[in-house]
XYZ file of C-alpha atoms in Angstrom:
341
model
C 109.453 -4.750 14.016
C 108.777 -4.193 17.387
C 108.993 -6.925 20.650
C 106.056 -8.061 22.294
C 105.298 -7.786 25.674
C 105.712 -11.760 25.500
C 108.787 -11.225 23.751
C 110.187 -8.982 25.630
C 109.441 -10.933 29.131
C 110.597 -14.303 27.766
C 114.343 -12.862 26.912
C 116.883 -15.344 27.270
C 119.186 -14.503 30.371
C 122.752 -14.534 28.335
C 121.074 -11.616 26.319
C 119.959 -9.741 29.319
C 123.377 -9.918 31.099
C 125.143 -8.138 27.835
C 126.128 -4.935 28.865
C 127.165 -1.540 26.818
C 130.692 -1.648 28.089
C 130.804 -5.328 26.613
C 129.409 -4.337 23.402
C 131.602 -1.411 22.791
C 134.508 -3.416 23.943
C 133.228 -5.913 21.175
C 133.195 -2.857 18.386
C 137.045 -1.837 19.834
C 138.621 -4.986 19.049
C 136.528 -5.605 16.011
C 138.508 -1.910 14.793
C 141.850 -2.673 16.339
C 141.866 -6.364 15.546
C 143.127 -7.571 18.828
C 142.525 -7.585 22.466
C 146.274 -5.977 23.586
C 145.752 -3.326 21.073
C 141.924 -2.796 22.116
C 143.202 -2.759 25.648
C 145.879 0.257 25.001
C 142.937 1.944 23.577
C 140.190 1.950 25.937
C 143.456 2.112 28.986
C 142.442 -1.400 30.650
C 144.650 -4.671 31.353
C 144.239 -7.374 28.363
C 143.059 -9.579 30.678
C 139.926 -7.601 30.845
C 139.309 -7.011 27.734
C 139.733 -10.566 27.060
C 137.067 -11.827 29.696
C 134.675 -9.213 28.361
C 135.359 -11.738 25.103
C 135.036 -14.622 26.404
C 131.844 -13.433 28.391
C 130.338 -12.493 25.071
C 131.605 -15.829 22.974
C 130.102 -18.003 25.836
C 126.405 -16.098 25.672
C 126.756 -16.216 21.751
C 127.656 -20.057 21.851
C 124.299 -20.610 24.146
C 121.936 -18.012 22.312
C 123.002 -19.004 18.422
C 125.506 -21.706 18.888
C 128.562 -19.840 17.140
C 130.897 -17.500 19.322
C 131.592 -14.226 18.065
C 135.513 -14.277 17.880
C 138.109 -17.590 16.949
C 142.133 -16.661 17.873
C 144.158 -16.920 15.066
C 147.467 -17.287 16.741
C 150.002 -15.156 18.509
C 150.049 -11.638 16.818
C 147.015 -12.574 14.456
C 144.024 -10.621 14.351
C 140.911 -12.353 15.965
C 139.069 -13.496 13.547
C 135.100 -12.547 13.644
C 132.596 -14.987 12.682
C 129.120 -14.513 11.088
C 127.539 -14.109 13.841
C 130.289 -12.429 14.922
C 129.912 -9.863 12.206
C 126.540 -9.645 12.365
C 126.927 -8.749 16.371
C 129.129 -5.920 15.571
C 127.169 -4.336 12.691
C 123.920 -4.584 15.725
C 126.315 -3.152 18.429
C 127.253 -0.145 16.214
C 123.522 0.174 15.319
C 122.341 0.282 18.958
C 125.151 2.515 20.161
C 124.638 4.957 17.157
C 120.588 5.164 18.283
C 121.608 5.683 21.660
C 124.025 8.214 20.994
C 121.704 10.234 18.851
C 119.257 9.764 20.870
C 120.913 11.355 23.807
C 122.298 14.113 22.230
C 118.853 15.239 20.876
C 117.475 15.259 24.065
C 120.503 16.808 25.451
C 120.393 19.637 22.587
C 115.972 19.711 23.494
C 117.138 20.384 27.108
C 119.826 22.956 26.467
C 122.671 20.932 28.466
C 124.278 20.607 25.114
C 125.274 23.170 22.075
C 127.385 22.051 18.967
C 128.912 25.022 16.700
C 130.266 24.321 13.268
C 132.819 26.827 11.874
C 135.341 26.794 9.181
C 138.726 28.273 9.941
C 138.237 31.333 8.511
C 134.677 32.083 10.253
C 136.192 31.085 13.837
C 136.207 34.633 14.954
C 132.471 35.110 14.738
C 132.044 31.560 17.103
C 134.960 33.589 19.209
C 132.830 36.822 19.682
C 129.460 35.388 20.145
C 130.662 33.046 22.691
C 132.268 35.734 24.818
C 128.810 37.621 25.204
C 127.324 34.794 26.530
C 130.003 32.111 28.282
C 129.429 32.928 31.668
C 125.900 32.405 31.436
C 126.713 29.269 30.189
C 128.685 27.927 32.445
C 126.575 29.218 35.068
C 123.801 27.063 33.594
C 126.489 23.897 32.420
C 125.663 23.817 28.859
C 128.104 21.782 27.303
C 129.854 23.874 24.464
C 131.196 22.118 21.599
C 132.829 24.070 18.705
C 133.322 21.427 15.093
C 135.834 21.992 12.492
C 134.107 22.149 8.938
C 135.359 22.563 5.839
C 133.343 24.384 3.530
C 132.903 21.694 0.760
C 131.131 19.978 4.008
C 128.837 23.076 5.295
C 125.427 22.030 4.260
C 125.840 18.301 4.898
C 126.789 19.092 8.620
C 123.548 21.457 8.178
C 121.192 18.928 6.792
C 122.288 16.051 8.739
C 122.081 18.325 11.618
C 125.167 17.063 13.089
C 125.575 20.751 14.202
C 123.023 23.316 15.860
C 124.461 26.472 14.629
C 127.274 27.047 11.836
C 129.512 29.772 10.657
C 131.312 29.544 6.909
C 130.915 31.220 3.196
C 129.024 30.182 0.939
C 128.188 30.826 -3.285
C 124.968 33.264 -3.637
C 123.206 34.009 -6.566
C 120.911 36.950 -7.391
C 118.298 34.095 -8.059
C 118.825 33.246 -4.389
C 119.804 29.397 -2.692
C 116.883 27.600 -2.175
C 118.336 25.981 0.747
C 118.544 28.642 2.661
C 114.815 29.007 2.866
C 114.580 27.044 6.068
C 117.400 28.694 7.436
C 117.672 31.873 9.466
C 121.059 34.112 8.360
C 123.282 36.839 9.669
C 125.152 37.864 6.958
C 128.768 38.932 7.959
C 130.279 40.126 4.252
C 129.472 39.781 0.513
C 131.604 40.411 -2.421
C 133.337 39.382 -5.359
C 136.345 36.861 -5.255
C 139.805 37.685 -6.374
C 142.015 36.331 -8.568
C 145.688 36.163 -6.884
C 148.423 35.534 -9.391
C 152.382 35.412 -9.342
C 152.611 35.685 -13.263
C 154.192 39.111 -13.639
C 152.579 42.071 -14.884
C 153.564 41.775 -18.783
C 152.105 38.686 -18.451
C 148.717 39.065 -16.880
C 148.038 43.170 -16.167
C 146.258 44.223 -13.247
C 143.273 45.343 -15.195
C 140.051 43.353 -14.294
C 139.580 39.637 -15.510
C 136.375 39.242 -17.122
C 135.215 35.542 -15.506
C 134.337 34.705 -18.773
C 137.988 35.034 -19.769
C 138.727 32.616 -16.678
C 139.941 29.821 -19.407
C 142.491 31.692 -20.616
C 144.567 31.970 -17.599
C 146.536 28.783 -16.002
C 144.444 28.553 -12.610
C 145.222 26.240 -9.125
C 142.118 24.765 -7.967
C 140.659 23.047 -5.295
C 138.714 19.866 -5.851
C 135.816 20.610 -3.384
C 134.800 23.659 -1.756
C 133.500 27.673 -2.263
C 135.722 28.070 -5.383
C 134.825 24.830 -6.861
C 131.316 25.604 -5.852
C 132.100 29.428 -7.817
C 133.455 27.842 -10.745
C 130.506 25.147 -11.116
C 127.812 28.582 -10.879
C 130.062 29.947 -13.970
C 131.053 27.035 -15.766
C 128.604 24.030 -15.121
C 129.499 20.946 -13.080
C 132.320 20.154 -15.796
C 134.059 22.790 -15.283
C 137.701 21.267 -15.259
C 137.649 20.249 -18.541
C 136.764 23.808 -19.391
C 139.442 25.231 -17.942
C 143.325 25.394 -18.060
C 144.061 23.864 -14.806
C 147.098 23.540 -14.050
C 147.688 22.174 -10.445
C 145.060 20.621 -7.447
C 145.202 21.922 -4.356
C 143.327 20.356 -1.290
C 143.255 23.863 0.659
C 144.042 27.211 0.686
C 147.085 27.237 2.610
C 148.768 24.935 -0.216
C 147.775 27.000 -3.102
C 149.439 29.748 -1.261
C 152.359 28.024 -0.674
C 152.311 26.217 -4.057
C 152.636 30.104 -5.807
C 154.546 31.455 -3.724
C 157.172 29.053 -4.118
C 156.798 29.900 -7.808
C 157.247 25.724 -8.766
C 153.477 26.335 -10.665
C 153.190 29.592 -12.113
C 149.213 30.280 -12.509
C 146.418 31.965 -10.676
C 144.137 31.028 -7.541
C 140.188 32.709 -7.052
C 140.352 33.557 -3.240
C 138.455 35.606 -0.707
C 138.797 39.064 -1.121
C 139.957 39.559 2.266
C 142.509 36.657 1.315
C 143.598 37.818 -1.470
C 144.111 41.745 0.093
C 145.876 40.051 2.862
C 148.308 38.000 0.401
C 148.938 40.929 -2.363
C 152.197 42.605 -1.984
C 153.058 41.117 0.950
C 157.008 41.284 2.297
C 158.724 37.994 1.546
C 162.073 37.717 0.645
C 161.867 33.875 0.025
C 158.900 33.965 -2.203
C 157.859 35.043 -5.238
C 155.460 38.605 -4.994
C 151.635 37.938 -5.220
C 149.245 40.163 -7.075
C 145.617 40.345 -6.972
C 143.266 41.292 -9.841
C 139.765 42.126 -9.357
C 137.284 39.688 -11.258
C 134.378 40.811 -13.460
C 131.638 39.021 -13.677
C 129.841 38.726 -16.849
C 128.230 35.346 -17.066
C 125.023 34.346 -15.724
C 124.224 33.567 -13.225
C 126.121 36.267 -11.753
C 127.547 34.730 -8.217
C 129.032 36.529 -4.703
C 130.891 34.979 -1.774
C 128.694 35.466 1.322
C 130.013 34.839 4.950
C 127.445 34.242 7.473
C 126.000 32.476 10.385
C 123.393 30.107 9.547
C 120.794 27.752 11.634
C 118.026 25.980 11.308
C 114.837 28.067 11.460
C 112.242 25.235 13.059
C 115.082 24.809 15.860
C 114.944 28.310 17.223
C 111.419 28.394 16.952
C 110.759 25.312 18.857
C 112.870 26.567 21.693
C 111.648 29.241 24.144
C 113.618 32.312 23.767
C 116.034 31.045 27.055
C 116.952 28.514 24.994
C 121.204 28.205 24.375
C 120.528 28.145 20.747
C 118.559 31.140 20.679
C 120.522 32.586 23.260
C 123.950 32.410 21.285
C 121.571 33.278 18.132
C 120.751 37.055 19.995
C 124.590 37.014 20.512
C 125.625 36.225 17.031
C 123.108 39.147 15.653
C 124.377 41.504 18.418
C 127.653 40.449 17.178
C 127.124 41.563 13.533
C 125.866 44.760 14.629
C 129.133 46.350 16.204
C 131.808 44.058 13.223
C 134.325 45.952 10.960
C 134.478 43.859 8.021
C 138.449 43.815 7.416
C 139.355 46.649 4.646
């Protein structure tokens, strides 16, 4: 509930001389558990970190009658009392508000723009931003690009913790109905791979029916577009479907993992992933093929690669706008790309 007016003019003064730098001082030590190791992290002397602390215990000892934080002893962590921990859960509270709260209106004014892009999609972030860079830093838009893996891509969307993101993502003939409040430029759609090290005899280069999937020994990731591939195919339960044979956490270690040969098995990648991997020249690992999957369970699934964002955002922005502005670049973009062969 809201202050009154009354409320509100009646504050005592100890509240009213609490400052943000005291309160985020508060939430440092709280996290580092000590005022030398808080002071090494925000780069002041302990001494001033300390009389922020006792600043704060005396106004808690007059306002509730409890200071926030007791000393335990030389090379002890502070300990926090209830009020204490009930101070720091309102300081991260108020600072999270604020923080939000400037960032919208940051983003609303176009002095700020946060991209999201997995590793793979960074080139289409790279290209847009080129066409339109020197506008703005002409204007000072602050330009933040966000790592995302691709297990997180639509909670970074929903949560809108970024305006604009780049990544791939499992589509259905029946269509995504999350994407209906998104706008899209689609950069490539296709059918995974299936890269293997089991030799020929073993596993022949003629097309695995992904119906057949269970019969092969596969490395899988626990999260992500494959998982996400495998769920469309094989229901949320897919593991226990499946001959799985080792967990990976990313691509990069399932490529590793068979090329070392320690797991012998197969990985669903990318096509342009698996094209780059297949037959490649390494005389310290084991030779990579990869077999084309068919698809003949319902719902039939592609991998599409694309640039997404929210559609209410670039319509409540005039067309000037940074968002729409790197929008126009990202559809320019699309226009003159050479999907890799």
């Amino acid at each position: 509930m809201s202050p009154s007016l009354d409320e509100l003019l009646t504050c005592p003064p100890a509240l009213l001389d609490s400052t943000f730098d005291q309160l985020r001082t508060l939430l440092v030590v709280y996290e580092t558990g000590s005022a030398l190791r808080a002071a090494r992290v925000l780069g002041r002397e302990q001494s001033s970190v300390q009389k922020q602390l006792d600043t704060l215990n005396r106004s808690s000892q007059a306002l509730c009658g409890e200071v926030l934080t007791v000393r335990q002893g030389r090379g002890k962590d502070f300990l926090f009392t209830p009020t204490g921990e009930t101070s720091v859960e309102l300081a991260r509270t108020t600072f999270a508000s604020w923080l939000e709260s400037i960032h919208w209106s940051r983003r609303r004014l176009g002095r700020m723009l946060t991209v999201g892009t997995t590793e793979f999609t960074l080139p289409i972030v790279s290209r847009a931003w080129q066409r339109v860079s020197e506008e703005f830093r002409q204007r000072e838009v602050e330009f933040k690009v966000a790592h995302v893996r691709t297990k997180d891509l639509w909670t970074r969307l929903e949560t809108k913790q970024v305006d604009l993101i780049c990544g791939s993502i499992v589509s259905t003939p029946e269509g995504d109905l999350r994407l209906r409040d998104y706008e899209i430029v689609e950069y490539a759609r296709g059918q995974a791979l299936l890269l293997t090290n089991l030799p020929e005899a073993e596993l022949p280069d003629a097309p695995v029916r992904t119906s057949a999937l269970a019969g092969v020994p596969l490395v899988v990731p626990p999260a992500g577009l494959v998982a996400d591939l495998l769920a469309t195919w094989y229901g949320a339960g897919f593991r226990d479907r499946l001959n799985v044979v080792a967990d990976i956490d990313d691509v990069h270690y399932g490529l590793s993992l068979l090329r070392s040969g320690f797991v012998r098995g197969c990985m669903i990648v990318t096509g342009s992933i698996g094209r780059g991997m297949a037959g490649r020249d390494d005389p310290d690992g084991v030779p990579l093929r990869a077999i084309t999957l068919d698809d003949d369970l319902e719902p039939r699934a592609e991998l599409m690669t694309g640039a997404f964002v929210r559609r209410d955002d670039l319509e409540r922005y005039d067309a000037g706008h940074p968002l729409n502005r790197l929008w126009a670049a990202v559809r320019e973009d699309v226009r003159t790309y050479t999907p890799l062969a």
